[in-house]
PDB file of C-alpha atoms in Angstrom:
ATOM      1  CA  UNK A   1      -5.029 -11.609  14.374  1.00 45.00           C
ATOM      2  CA  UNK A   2      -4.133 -14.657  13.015  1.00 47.00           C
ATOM      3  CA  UNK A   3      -0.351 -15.885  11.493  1.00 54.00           C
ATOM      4  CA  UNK A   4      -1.831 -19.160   9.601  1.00 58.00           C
ATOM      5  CA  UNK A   5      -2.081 -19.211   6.267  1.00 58.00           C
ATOM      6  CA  UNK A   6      -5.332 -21.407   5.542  1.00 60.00           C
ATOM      7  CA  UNK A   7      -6.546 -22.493   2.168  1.00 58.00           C
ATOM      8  CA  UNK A   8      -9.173 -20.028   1.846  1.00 63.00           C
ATOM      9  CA  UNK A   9      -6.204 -17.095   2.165  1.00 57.00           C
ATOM     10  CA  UNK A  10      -3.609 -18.922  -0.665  1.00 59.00           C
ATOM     11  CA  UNK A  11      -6.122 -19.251  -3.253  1.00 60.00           C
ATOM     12  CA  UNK A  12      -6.774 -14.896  -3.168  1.00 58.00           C
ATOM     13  CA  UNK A  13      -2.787 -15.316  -4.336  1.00 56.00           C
ATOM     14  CA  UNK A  14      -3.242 -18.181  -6.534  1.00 57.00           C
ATOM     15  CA  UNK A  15      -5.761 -15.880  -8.972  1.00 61.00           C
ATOM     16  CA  UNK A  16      -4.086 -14.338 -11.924  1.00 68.00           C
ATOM     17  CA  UNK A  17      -3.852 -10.382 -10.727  1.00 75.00           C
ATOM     18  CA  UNK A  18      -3.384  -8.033 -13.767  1.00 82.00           C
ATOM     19  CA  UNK A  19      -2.582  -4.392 -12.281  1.00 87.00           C
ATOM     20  CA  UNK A  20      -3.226  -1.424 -13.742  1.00 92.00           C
ATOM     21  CA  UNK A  21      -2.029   2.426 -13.451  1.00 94.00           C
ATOM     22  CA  UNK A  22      -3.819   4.706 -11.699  1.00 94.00           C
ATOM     23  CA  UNK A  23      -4.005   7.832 -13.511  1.00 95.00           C
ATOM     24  CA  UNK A  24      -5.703  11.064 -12.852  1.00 94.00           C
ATOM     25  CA  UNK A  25      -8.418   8.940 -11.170  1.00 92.00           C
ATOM     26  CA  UNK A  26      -9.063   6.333 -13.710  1.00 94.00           C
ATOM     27  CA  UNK A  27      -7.624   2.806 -14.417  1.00 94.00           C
ATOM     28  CA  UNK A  28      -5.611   2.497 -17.418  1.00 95.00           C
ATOM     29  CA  UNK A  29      -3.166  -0.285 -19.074  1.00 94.00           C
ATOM     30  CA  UNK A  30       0.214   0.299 -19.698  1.00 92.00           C
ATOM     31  CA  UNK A  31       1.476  -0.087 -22.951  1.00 90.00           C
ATOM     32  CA  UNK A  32       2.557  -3.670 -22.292  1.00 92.00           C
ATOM     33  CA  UNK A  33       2.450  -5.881 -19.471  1.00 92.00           C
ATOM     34  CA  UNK A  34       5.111  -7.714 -17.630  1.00 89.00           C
ATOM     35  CA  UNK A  35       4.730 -11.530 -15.729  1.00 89.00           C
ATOM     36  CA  UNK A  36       5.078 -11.169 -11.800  1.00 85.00           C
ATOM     37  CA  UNK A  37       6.099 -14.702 -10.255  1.00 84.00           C
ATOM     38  CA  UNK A  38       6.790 -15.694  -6.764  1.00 83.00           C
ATOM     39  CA  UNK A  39      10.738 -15.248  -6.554  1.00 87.00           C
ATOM     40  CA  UNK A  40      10.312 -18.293  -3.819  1.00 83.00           C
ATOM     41  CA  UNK A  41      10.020 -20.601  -6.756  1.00 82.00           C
ATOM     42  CA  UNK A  42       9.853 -18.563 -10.074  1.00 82.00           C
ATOM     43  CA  UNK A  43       7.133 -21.021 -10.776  1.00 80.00           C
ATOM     44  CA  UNK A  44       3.882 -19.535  -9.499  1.00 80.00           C
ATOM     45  CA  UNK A  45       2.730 -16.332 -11.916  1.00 82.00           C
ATOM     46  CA  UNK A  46       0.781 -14.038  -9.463  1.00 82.00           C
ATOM     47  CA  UNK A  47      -0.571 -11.614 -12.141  1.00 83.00           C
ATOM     48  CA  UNK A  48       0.203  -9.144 -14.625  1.00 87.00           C
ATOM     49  CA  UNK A  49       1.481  -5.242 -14.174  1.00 89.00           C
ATOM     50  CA  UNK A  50       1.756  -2.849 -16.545  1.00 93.00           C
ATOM     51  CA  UNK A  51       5.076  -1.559 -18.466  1.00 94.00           C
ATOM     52  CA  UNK A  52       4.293   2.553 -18.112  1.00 95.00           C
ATOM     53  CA  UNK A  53       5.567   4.684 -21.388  1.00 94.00           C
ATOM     54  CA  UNK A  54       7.081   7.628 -20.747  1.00 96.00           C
ATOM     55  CA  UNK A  55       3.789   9.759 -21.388  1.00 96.00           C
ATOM     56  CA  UNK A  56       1.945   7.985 -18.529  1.00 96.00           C
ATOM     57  CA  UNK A  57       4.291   8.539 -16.259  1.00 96.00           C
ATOM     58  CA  UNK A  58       4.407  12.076 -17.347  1.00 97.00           C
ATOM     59  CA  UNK A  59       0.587  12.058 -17.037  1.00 97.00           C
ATOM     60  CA  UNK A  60       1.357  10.228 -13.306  1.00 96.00           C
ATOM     61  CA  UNK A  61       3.156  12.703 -12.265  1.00 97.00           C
ATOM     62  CA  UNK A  62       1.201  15.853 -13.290  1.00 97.00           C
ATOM     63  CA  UNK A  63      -2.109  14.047 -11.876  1.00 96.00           C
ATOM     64  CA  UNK A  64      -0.543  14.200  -8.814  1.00 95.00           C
ATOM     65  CA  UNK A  65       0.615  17.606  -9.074  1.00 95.00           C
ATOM     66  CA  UNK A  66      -2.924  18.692  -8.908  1.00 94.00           C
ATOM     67  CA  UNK A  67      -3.812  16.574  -6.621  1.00 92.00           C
ATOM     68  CA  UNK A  68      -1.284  17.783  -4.336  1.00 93.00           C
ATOM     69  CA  UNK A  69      -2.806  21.007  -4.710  1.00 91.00           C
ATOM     70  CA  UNK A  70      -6.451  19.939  -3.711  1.00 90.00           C
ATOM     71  CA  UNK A  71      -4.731  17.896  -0.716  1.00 89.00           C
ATOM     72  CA  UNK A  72      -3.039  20.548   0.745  1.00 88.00           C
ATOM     73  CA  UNK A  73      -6.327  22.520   0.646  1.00 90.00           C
ATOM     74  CA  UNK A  74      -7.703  20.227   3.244  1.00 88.00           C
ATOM     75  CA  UNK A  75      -7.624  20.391   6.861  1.00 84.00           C
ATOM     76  CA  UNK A  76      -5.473  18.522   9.069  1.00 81.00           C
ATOM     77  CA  UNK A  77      -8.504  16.513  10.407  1.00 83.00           C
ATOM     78  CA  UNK A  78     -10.064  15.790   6.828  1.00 88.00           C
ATOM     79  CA  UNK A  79      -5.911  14.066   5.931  1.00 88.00           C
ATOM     80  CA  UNK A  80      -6.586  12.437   9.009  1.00 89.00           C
ATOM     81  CA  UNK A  81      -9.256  10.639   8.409  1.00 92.00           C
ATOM     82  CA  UNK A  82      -8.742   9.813   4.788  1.00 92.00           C
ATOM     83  CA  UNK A  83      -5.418   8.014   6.282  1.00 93.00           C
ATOM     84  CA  UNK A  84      -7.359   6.183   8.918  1.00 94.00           C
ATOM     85  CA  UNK A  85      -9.850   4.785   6.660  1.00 95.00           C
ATOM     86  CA  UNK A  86      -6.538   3.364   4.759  1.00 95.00           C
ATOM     87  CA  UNK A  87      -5.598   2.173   8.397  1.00 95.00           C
ATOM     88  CA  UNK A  88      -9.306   0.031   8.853  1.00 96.00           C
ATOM     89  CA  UNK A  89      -8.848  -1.138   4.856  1.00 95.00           C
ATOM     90  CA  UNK A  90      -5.411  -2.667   6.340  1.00 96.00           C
ATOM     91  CA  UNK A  91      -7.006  -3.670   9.820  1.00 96.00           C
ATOM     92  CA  UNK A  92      -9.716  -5.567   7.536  1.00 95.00           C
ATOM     93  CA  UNK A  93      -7.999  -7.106   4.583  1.00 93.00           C
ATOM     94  CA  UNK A  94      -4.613  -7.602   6.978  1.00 95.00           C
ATOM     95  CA  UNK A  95      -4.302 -11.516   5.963  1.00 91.00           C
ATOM     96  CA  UNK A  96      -5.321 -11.360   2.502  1.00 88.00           C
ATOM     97  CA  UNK A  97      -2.185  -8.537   2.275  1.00 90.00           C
ATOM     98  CA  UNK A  98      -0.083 -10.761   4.315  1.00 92.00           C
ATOM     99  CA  UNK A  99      -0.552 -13.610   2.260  1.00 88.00           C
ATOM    100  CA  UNK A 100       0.468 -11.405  -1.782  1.00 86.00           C
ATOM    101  CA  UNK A 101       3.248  -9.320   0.336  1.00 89.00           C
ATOM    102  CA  UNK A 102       4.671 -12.615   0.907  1.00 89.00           C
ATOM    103  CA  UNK A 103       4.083 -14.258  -2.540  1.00 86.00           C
ATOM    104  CA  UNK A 104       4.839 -11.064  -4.296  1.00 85.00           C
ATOM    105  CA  UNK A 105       8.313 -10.787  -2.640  1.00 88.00           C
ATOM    106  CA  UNK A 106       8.980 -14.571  -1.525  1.00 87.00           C
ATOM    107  CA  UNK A 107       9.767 -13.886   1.873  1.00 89.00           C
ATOM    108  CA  UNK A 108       8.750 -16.413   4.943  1.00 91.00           C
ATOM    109  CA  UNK A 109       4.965 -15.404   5.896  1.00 91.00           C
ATOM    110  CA  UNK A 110       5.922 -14.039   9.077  1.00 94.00           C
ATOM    111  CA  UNK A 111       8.187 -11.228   7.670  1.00 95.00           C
ATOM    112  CA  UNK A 112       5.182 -10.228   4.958  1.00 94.00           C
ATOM    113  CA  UNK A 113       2.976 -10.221   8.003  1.00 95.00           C
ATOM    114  CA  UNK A 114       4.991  -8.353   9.667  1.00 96.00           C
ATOM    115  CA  UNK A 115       5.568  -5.884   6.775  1.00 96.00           C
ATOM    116  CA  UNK A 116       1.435  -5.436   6.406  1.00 96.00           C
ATOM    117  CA  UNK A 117       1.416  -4.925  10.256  1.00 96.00           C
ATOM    118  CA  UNK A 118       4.190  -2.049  10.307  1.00 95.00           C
ATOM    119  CA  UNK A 119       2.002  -0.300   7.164  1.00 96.00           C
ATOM    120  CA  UNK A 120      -0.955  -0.321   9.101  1.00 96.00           C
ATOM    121  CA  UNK A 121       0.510   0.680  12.601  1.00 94.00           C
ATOM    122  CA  UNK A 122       2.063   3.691  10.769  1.00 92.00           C
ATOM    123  CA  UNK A 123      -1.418   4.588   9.318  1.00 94.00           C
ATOM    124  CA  UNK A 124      -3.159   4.114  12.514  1.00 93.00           C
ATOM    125  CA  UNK A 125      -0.047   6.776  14.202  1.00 88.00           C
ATOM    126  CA  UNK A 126      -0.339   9.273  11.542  1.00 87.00           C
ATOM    127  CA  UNK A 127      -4.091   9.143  11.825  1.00 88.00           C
ATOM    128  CA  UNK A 128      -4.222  10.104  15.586  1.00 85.00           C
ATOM    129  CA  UNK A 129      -1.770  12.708  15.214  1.00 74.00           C
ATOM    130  CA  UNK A 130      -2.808  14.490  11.969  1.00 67.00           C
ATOM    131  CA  UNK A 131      -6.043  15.595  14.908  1.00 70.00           C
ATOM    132  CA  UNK A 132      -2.981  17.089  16.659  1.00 70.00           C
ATOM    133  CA  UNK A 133      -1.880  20.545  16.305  1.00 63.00           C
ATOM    134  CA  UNK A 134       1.133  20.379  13.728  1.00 59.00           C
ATOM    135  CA  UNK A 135       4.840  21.679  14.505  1.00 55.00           C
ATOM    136  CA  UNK A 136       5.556  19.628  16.572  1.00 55.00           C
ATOM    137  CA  UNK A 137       7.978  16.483  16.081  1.00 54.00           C
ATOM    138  CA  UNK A 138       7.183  13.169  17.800  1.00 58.00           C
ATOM    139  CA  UNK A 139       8.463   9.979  19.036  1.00 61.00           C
ATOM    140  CA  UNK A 140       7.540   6.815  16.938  1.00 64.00           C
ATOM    141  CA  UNK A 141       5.892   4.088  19.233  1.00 65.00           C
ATOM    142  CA  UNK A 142       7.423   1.933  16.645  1.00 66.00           C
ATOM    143  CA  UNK A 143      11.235   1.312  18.062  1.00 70.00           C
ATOM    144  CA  UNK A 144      14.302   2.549  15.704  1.00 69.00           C
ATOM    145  CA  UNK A 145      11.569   4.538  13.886  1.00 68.00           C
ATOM    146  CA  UNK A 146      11.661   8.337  13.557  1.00 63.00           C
ATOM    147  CA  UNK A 147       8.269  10.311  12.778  1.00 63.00           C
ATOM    148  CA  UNK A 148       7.967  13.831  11.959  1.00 62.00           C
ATOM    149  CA  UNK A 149       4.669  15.536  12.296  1.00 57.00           C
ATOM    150  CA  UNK A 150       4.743  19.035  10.083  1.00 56.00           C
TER     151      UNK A 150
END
C-alpha cells in the first residue's frame, strides 16, 4: 500500500462532496446545509453536509431502533461477514479515504493514513472473530487497544 499522494488521488478531494443523511434506508437532505473546508488552510471547500432538524434525528434514531432489532436477529457469522465486506470496501478504496480523512480534518497525510488503516484493521479483527464462539474477551493485536468480543 502506497503513502504518496499522486494527482489522480487529490483531485477525488478537490470535487465538491454534498453529504446527505441516511435515514431508514434512504438518502435525504437536511434542512440546510453547512460548508466543510480543509482546517489546513480554511481555503479549500470539500463539500456540503447537511444541518439535521430535530425530527430527522428523531427519525435517525428510531430507524436504527429497528434495525437493531433485525441485526440482532442474525447470526454471529452473517455480522461477520457484513463487517468484513466493510473491511475489503476499506482494503479497496484505502487511498482515496486516506487522502478526505486528511483534507477533512487537516492533519499531515500520514496520520489520516494511518487513521483509515486502524478502521480497517479493526474491521478485518472483528470479522475473524465474530466466526468465533462469543463470551469470550480477547487481546487486541492492535497495541494499547482493548477488544471485547460478547
Amino acid at each position: 500500500m502506497s503513502a504518496t499522494v499522486t494527482p489522480d488521488l487529490l483531485s477525488l478531494v478537490m470535487r465538491d462532496v454534498k453529504a446527505q443523511n441516511y435515514i431508514n434506508g434512504e438518502w435525504v437532505d437536511g434542512d440546510s446545509t453547512f460548508v466543510s473546508t480543509n482546517p489546513a488552510n480554511r481555503t479549500h471547500v470539500i463539500g456540503t453536509a447537511p444541518m439535521t432538524s430535530r425530527a430527522q434525528v428523531n427519525e435517525a434514531v428510531k430507524a436504527a431502533r429497528a434495525a437493531y432489532t433485525s441485526w440482532r436477529r442474525l447470526s454471529w457469522v452473517q455480522r461477520a461477514e457484513f463487517i468484513d465486506n466493510l473491511a475489503q470496501v476499506l482494503k479497496r478504496d484505502l487511498e482515496e479515504f486516506s487522502v478526505l480523512v486528511t483534507t477533512e480534518c487537516g492533519k499531515p497525510y500520514n496520520e489520516g493514513r494511518a487513521d483509515v488503516v486502524e478502521s480497517l484493521h479493526t474491521a478485518q479483527y472483528v470479522a475473524g472473530f465474530g466466526r468465533l464462539p462469543t463470551g469470550h474477551v480477547l487481546s487486541s493485536e492492535i497495541p494499547a487497544k482493548d477488544a471485547y468480543i460478547l
